[in-house]
Amino acid sequence: MTTAQRVNELSSITIAILMLTMSAVGFFLIEEQTTEREHLAVKEMPRFATSPGHSVFGEYVGAHWCGPCMDSAAPSLVNLKSSNGEDFTFVSFYESESGGWPSDGPIYRTDHVMAASSGYPTFAFADAQSGSCYKVGSVGTDYYDADYEAGGCMSSDVSEYAMELSTVLNSAGDEVTITVEVTYLGSSALVVVYLYGAVTEQIGGDAYDNGNRPHHNWREWLLNSNDNGFEELTLTPNNVAERTWTVPLNTVRAAGGNTQLENFWPVLALMDGPHASYNTFLSAVDLDMIPLVDIGVSDFQVENQNGNLGFVPGDILDVSVEITNNGV
């Protein structure tokens, strides 16, 4: 075999090896891209609880060292509030590593919630002390969803009460005025209710041992003029009752990326009795929540009869509207 023949043979072998190598590289690249697409296709989407159609209120007690508190209860409350913030709110009473338990007198709500509990975490929907709405322990990250969806043990008359909440920072930037408006929409000549009120941190200034933070972390009560209980209101149909409080902004701390003002988070609720008793809860509100309207537009579509995507004067449009009953 001549030298030229050997060179030609080697060149042919080299070209064949290069072709096989390039094909293999292309195959692995395609396989890698396909695998990536498969991973993207099965990405878990967030879950949302089904709204009961009215406000739901609860109270939580937990501690920085408590495993089920930091791993399950706190994330469950954050997830439920994040997905259903328009009609769910709560107040957290939390033992921090640096400050211990909060001094929550004269209402002493921590002891009130824990009266029937055997440990932490404890969560009570609507002042419950037993049954499915009184939760001791927690598993998973959606532990409270089912009871929220079932109505959270709120009053059957919850649709007869409307609450609106607003806050205003003063010009000096050091005090916040909280205003709540309550309207009774029922048929009784008058009703007497009590206005549960708390200033919380939307994101707690103290963290659990794993770095999670309690939300709606209690900081101060909104009390009556005697500072010994919640405000008592006498309501008559379709008349607005208004109450205001002025609270120092430094009642709360900046945390979790929130400024102090962003973290200033009042939570209010209506009860049918004073704080010393276990009551029926009638409504609740925080700054995320807006009054529910009985009738709403759930779908709206417009189609041009001539098939164009847009329209100009003189076109005939077909309008389709879907109305949903949001009432209870």
Tab-separated table of C-alpha atoms in Angstrom:
chain	number	residue	atom	x	y	z
A	1	MET	CA	0.000	0.000	0.000
A	2	THR	CA	1.432	3.364	-1.008
A	3	THR	CA	1.841	6.304	1.350
A	4	ALA	CA	-0.883	8.211	-0.501
A	5	GLN	CA	-3.315	5.312	-0.066
A	6	ARG	CA	-2.609	5.139	3.670
A	7	VAL	CA	-3.198	8.866	4.020
A	8	ASN	CA	-6.496	8.608	2.155
A	9	GLU	CA	-7.569	5.685	4.348
A	10	LEU	CA	-6.706	7.569	7.536
A	11	SER	CA	-8.583	10.621	6.301
A	12	SER	CA	-11.671	8.529	5.620
A	13	ILE	CA	-11.511	6.947	9.083
A	14	THR	CA	-11.011	10.361	10.713
A	15	ILE	CA	-13.992	11.835	8.887
A	16	ALA	CA	-16.159	8.869	9.883
A	17	ILE	CA	-15.173	9.246	13.556
A	18	LEU	CA	-15.906	12.974	13.458
A	19	MET	CA	-19.322	12.349	11.933
A	20	LEU	CA	-20.179	9.776	14.589
A	21	THR	CA	-18.938	12.079	17.351
A	22	MET	CA	-20.938	15.045	16.067
A	23	SER	CA	-24.057	12.890	15.781
A	24	ALA	CA	-23.623	11.685	19.350
A	25	VAL	CA	-23.117	15.231	20.626
A	26	GLY	CA	-26.227	16.340	18.782
A	27	PHE	CA	-28.178	13.419	20.245
A	28	PHE	CA	-27.064	14.245	23.792
A	29	LEU	CA	-27.943	17.926	23.298
A	30	ILE	CA	-31.401	17.022	22.003
A	31	GLU	CA	-31.867	14.552	24.855
A	32	GLU	CA	-30.792	17.169	27.403
A	33	GLN	CA	-33.182	19.757	25.943
A	34	THR	CA	-36.008	17.206	25.873
A	35	THR	CA	-35.364	16.320	29.512
A	36	GLU	CA	-35.433	20.009	30.430
A	37	ARG	CA	-38.757	20.460	28.653
A	38	GLU	CA	-40.161	17.486	30.532
A	39	HIS	CA	-39.093	19.002	33.862
A	40	LEU	CA	-40.751	22.295	32.972
A	41	ALA	CA	-43.924	20.506	31.953
A	42	VAL	CA	-44.361	18.830	35.356
A	43	LYS	CA	-43.571	21.915	37.468
A	44	GLU	CA	-46.027	22.028	40.384
A	45	MET	CA	-48.472	24.923	40.245
A	46	PRO	CA	-49.625	26.737	43.410
A	47	ARG	CA	-52.839	25.482	44.986
A	48	PHE	CA	-55.693	27.753	45.932
A	49	ALA	CA	-58.385	27.132	48.523
A	50	THR	CA	-62.008	27.655	47.533
A	51	SER	CA	-63.516	30.737	49.146
A	52	PRO	CA	-66.596	30.159	51.338
A	53	GLY	CA	-67.930	33.491	50.045
A	54	HIS	CA	-67.499	35.444	53.276
A	55	SER	CA	-64.811	36.609	55.678
A	56	VAL	CA	-63.076	34.067	57.930
A	57	PHE	CA	-61.097	34.887	61.091
A	58	GLY	CA	-58.794	32.877	63.323
A	59	GLU	CA	-56.172	33.126	66.073
A	60	TYR	CA	-52.848	31.304	66.211
A	61	VAL	CA	-50.478	30.522	69.090
A	62	GLY	CA	-46.957	29.252	68.385
A	63	ALA	CA	-43.342	29.420	69.549
A	64	HIS	CA	-39.960	29.960	67.896
A	65	TRP	CA	-38.663	26.523	68.948
A	66	CYS	CA	-41.769	24.534	67.923
A	67	GLY	CA	-41.092	22.281	64.912
A	68	PRO	CA	-44.694	21.914	63.665
A	69	CYS	CA	-45.163	25.677	64.149
A	70	MET	CA	-42.263	26.699	61.937
A	71	ASP	CA	-42.486	23.851	59.394
A	72	SER	CA	-46.250	23.530	58.954
A	73	ALA	CA	-48.583	25.902	60.809
A	74	ALA	CA	-46.850	29.158	59.873
A	75	PRO	CA	-46.372	28.198	56.180
A	76	SER	CA	-49.997	26.978	56.050
A	77	LEU	CA	-51.276	30.344	57.285
A	78	VAL	CA	-48.991	32.269	54.932
A	79	ASN	CA	-50.112	30.153	51.959
A	80	LEU	CA	-53.809	30.507	52.775
A	81	LYS	CA	-53.517	34.257	53.282
A	82	SER	CA	-51.496	34.615	50.072
A	83	SER	CA	-54.036	32.722	47.971
A	84	ASN	CA	-57.238	33.927	49.659
A	85	GLY	CA	-56.301	37.238	51.220
A	86	GLU	CA	-59.542	38.927	50.182
A	87	ASP	CA	-61.589	37.068	52.810
A	88	PHE	CA	-59.198	35.390	55.283
A	89	THR	CA	-57.342	36.995	58.166
A	90	PHE	CA	-55.894	36.015	61.534
A	91	VAL	CA	-53.823	37.170	64.504
A	92	SER	CA	-50.668	35.387	65.718
A	93	PHE	CA	-49.502	35.258	69.336
A	94	TYR	CA	-45.890	34.170	69.169
A	95	GLU	CA	-43.159	33.344	71.672
A	96	SER	CA	-39.935	34.792	70.270
A	97	GLU	CA	-36.436	33.761	71.289
A	98	SER	CA	-35.476	37.279	72.338
A	99	GLY	CA	-38.712	38.626	73.807
A	100	GLY	CA	-40.634	35.587	75.027
A	101	TRP	CA	-44.426	35.700	75.034
A	102	PRO	CA	-46.106	39.039	74.276
A	103	SER	CA	-47.750	40.958	77.122
A	104	ASP	CA	-51.280	40.800	75.745
A	105	GLY	CA	-53.253	42.196	78.688
A	106	PRO	CA	-55.901	43.302	79.457
A	107	ILE	CA	-57.432	40.951	76.874
A	108	TYR	CA	-55.075	37.988	77.545
A	109	ARG	CA	-55.971	36.324	74.292
A	110	THR	CA	-53.090	33.823	74.370
A	111	ASP	CA	-54.537	32.139	77.466
A	112	HIS	CA	-58.031	32.440	75.983
A	113	VAL	CA	-57.068	30.525	72.825
A	114	MET	CA	-54.951	27.947	74.689
A	115	ALA	CA	-57.546	27.089	77.361
A	116	ALA	CA	-58.489	23.757	75.749
A	117	SER	CA	-55.138	23.021	74.095
A	118	SER	CA	-52.507	20.423	74.909
A	119	GLY	CA	-49.642	22.086	73.043
A	120	TYR	CA	-48.359	24.135	70.126
A	121	PRO	CA	-49.243	25.078	67.485
A	122	THR	CA	-52.867	25.893	68.296
A	123	PHE	CA	-55.208	27.635	65.878
A	124	ALA	CA	-58.815	28.563	66.624
A	125	PHE	CA	-61.206	29.570	63.887
A	126	ALA	CA	-63.811	32.052	65.171
A	127	ASP	CA	-63.254	31.458	68.919
A	128	ALA	CA	-63.779	27.682	68.658
A	129	GLN	CA	-62.622	25.548	71.600
A	130	SER	CA	-63.468	22.140	70.165
A	131	GLY	CA	-64.313	20.355	66.938
A	132	SER	CA	-62.660	20.698	63.539
A	133	CYS	CA	-62.264	24.477	63.903
A	134	TYR	CA	-59.965	24.040	66.919
A	135	LYS	CA	-56.647	22.806	65.570
A	136	VAL	CA	-53.872	21.526	67.846
A	137	GLY	CA	-50.772	20.429	65.927
A	138	SER	CA	-50.201	20.816	62.205
A	139	VAL	CA	-48.932	18.846	59.184
A	140	GLY	CA	-48.269	19.923	55.608
A	141	THR	CA	-48.457	23.439	54.228
A	142	ASP	CA	-52.215	23.676	53.646
A	143	TYR	CA	-53.395	22.459	57.034
A	144	TYR	CA	-56.136	25.062	57.511
A	145	ASP	CA	-57.557	25.104	53.977
A	146	ALA	CA	-60.365	22.576	54.456
A	147	ASP	CA	-61.859	24.305	57.507
A	148	TYR	CA	-61.542	27.686	55.818
A	149	GLU	CA	-63.368	26.329	52.753
A	150	ALA	CA	-66.110	24.969	55.043
A	151	GLY	CA	-66.721	28.474	56.419
A	152	GLY	CA	-64.283	28.666	59.328
A	153	CYS	CA	-67.096	28.323	61.891
A	154	MET	CA	-68.166	31.936	61.325
A	155	SER	CA	-71.737	32.988	62.143
A	156	SER	CA	-74.528	31.976	59.791
A	157	ASP	CA	-75.383	35.710	59.764
A	158	VAL	CA	-71.978	36.731	58.404
A	159	SER	CA	-73.532	38.200	55.246
A	160	GLU	CA	-75.464	40.720	57.393
A	161	TYR	CA	-72.310	42.629	58.382
A	162	ALA	CA	-69.954	44.766	56.305
A	163	MET	CA	-66.620	46.194	57.452
A	164	GLU	CA	-64.267	48.678	55.808
A	165	LEU	CA	-60.804	49.515	57.126
A	166	SER	CA	-58.369	52.326	56.325
A	167	THR	CA	-55.112	53.730	57.696
A	168	VAL	CA	-53.556	57.196	57.335
A	169	LEU	CA	-50.011	58.216	58.300
A	170	ASN	CA	-49.778	61.678	59.872
A	171	SER	CA	-47.678	64.474	58.379
A	172	ALA	CA	-44.892	63.941	60.917
A	173	GLY	CA	-44.647	60.308	59.843
A	174	ASP	CA	-44.770	58.894	63.350
A	175	GLU	CA	-48.458	58.046	63.985
A	176	VAL	CA	-51.083	56.064	62.102
A	177	THR	CA	-54.821	56.718	62.350
A	178	ILE	CA	-56.895	53.561	61.974
A	179	THR	CA	-60.535	53.914	60.936
A	180	VAL	CA	-63.074	51.113	60.716
A	181	GLU	CA	-66.628	51.430	59.435
A	182	VAL	CA	-69.195	48.787	60.371
A	183	THR	CA	-72.610	48.416	58.760
A	184	TYR	CA	-75.397	46.067	59.799
A	185	LEU	CA	-77.415	44.868	56.793
A	186	GLY	CA	-79.897	42.626	58.594
A	187	SER	CA	-83.536	43.095	59.599
A	188	SER	CA	-83.343	43.301	63.410
A	189	ALA	CA	-84.143	46.696	64.917
A	190	LEU	CA	-80.702	46.786	66.530
A	191	VAL	CA	-77.816	44.480	67.388
A	192	VAL	CA	-75.017	44.825	69.944
A	193	VAL	CA	-71.554	43.687	68.870
A	194	TYR	CA	-67.974	43.939	70.137
A	195	LEU	CA	-65.106	45.125	67.985
A	196	TYR	CA	-62.049	42.885	68.310
A	197	GLY	CA	-59.102	45.063	67.286
A	198	ALA	CA	-55.374	44.403	67.064
A	199	VAL	CA	-52.328	46.001	65.489
A	200	THR	CA	-50.076	43.321	64.045
A	201	GLU	CA	-46.922	43.099	61.984
A	202	GLN	CA	-47.800	41.737	58.572
A	203	ILE	CA	-44.438	39.939	58.679
A	204	GLY	CA	-43.159	39.298	62.188
A	205	GLY	CA	-40.061	41.121	63.378
A	206	ASP	CA	-38.826	37.906	65.045
A	207	ALA	CA	-38.109	34.626	63.273
A	208	TYR	CA	-38.608	30.961	64.077
A	209	ASP	CA	-35.472	28.897	64.628
A	210	ASN	CA	-35.533	27.829	60.951
A	211	GLY	CA	-35.750	31.412	59.657
A	212	ASN	CA	-39.481	31.446	58.831
A	213	ARG	CA	-41.419	34.365	60.271
A	214	PRO	CA	-44.903	34.433	61.780
A	215	HIS	CA	-47.326	36.666	59.914
A	216	HIS	CA	-49.920	38.977	61.530
A	217	ASN	CA	-47.727	39.030	64.628
A	218	TRP	CA	-49.661	40.696	67.491
A	219	ARG	CA	-48.224	43.978	68.836
A	220	GLU	CA	-51.021	46.011	70.473
A	221	TRP	CA	-54.768	45.998	71.169
A	222	LEU	CA	-57.273	48.541	69.872
A	223	LEU	CA	-59.402	49.059	72.977
A	224	ASN	CA	-62.375	51.034	74.251
A	225	SER	CA	-62.002	54.459	75.844
A	226	ASN	CA	-61.438	52.863	79.272
A	227	ASP	CA	-58.643	50.628	77.938
A	228	ASN	CA	-60.199	47.611	79.636
A	229	GLY	CA	-61.905	45.764	76.784
A	230	PHE	CA	-63.037	45.892	73.203
A	231	GLU	CA	-65.357	48.591	71.852
A	232	GLU	CA	-69.083	47.861	72.192
A	233	LEU	CA	-71.193	48.948	69.211
A	234	THR	CA	-74.959	49.232	68.888
A	235	LEU	CA	-75.870	48.831	65.220
A	236	THR	CA	-79.088	49.610	63.380
A	237	PRO	CA	-79.871	48.520	59.809
A	238	ASN	CA	-77.936	50.269	57.033
A	239	ASN	CA	-76.376	52.871	59.314
A	240	VAL	CA	-72.590	53.123	59.491
A	241	ALA	CA	-70.843	52.991	62.877
A	242	GLU	CA	-67.290	54.360	62.819
A	243	ARG	CA	-64.398	54.032	65.269
A	244	THR	CA	-60.872	55.445	65.087
A	245	TRP	CA	-57.606	54.947	66.962
A	246	THR	CA	-54.263	56.713	66.632
A	247	VAL	CA	-51.271	54.445	67.181
A	248	PRO	CA	-47.512	55.155	67.054
A	249	LEU	CA	-45.928	53.796	63.877
A	250	ASN	CA	-43.082	52.311	65.915
A	251	THR	CA	-45.573	49.873	67.457
A	252	VAL	CA	-44.423	47.620	64.615
A	253	ARG	CA	-40.993	46.900	63.154
A	254	ALA	CA	-39.787	46.764	59.575
A	255	ALA	CA	-39.284	43.123	58.565
A	256	GLY	CA	-39.192	40.735	55.639
A	257	GLY	CA	-38.615	43.504	53.097
A	258	ASN	CA	-41.512	45.611	54.422
A	259	THR	CA	-41.015	49.137	55.699
A	260	GLN	CA	-42.565	49.994	59.061
A	261	LEU	CA	-45.602	51.490	57.353
A	262	GLU	CA	-46.007	48.512	55.012
A	263	ASN	CA	-45.730	46.224	58.026
A	264	PHE	CA	-48.363	48.149	60.044
A	265	TRP	CA	-51.250	45.689	59.793
A	266	PRO	CA	-54.494	46.208	61.762
A	267	VAL	CA	-56.851	43.237	62.039
A	268	LEU	CA	-60.433	43.757	63.232
A	269	ALA	CA	-63.405	41.461	63.741
A	270	LEU	CA	-66.944	41.546	65.110
A	271	MET	CA	-68.074	39.336	67.998
A	272	ASP	CA	-71.481	38.940	69.603
A	273	GLY	CA	-70.036	39.152	73.130
A	274	PRO	CA	-67.174	40.696	75.172
A	275	HIS	CA	-63.590	39.430	75.197
A	276	ALA	CA	-63.951	37.504	78.470
A	277	SER	CA	-66.406	35.019	76.926
A	278	TYR	CA	-66.256	32.654	73.956
A	279	ASN	CA	-68.290	34.204	71.184
A	280	THR	CA	-69.703	33.862	67.708
A	281	PHE	CA	-67.672	35.797	65.139
A	282	LEU	CA	-69.742	37.826	62.691
A	283	SER	CA	-67.202	39.380	60.315
A	284	ALA	CA	-63.526	40.331	59.977
A	285	VAL	CA	-61.325	42.698	58.003
A	286	ASP	CA	-57.721	43.693	57.361
A	287	LEU	CA	-56.040	45.894	54.757
A	288	ASP	CA	-56.127	43.130	52.118
A	289	MET	CA	-59.861	42.615	52.396
A	290	ILE	CA	-62.645	44.436	50.560
A	291	PRO	CA	-66.387	44.083	51.069
A	292	LEU	CA	-67.799	41.191	49.055
A	293	VAL	CA	-70.447	42.162	46.521
A	294	ASP	CA	-73.345	39.709	46.190
A	295	ILE	CA	-73.424	39.989	42.396
A	296	GLY	CA	-70.276	40.204	40.278
A	297	VAL	CA	-69.107	39.872	36.674
A	298	SER	CA	-67.046	36.679	36.339
A	299	ASP	CA	-66.574	36.688	32.541
A	300	PHE	CA	-66.877	39.344	29.822
A	301	GLN	CA	-66.322	38.766	26.086
A	302	VAL	CA	-66.732	41.009	23.021
A	303	GLU	CA	-66.715	39.714	19.416
A	304	ASN	CA	-66.887	41.793	16.241
A	305	GLN	CA	-69.482	40.376	13.804
A	306	ASN	CA	-67.216	41.146	10.832
A	307	GLY	CA	-64.471	38.957	12.288
A	308	ASN	CA	-61.932	41.698	12.931
A	309	LEU	CA	-60.014	41.685	16.186
A	310	GLY	CA	-60.554	45.415	16.730
A	311	PHE	CA	-63.504	47.646	15.970
A	312	VAL	CA	-64.314	51.043	14.478
A	313	PRO	CA	-67.441	53.211	14.628
A	314	GLY	CA	-70.298	51.461	12.860
A	315	ASP	CA	-69.198	47.878	13.652
A	316	ILE	CA	-71.742	45.580	15.301
A	317	LEU	CA	-70.402	43.863	18.424
A	318	ASP	CA	-71.705	40.740	20.185
A	319	VAL	CA	-71.274	41.120	23.956
A	320	SER	CA	-71.353	38.116	26.328
A	321	VAL	CA	-71.426	38.637	30.103
A	322	GLU	CA	-71.416	35.974	32.846
A	323	ILE	CA	-72.834	37.027	36.221
A	324	THR	CA	-71.905	35.177	39.425
A	325	ASN	CA	-73.704	35.231	42.774
A	326	ASN	CA	-71.016	35.820	45.422
A	327	GLY	CA	-73.488	35.878	48.284
A	328	VAL	CA	-74.010	33.219	50.921
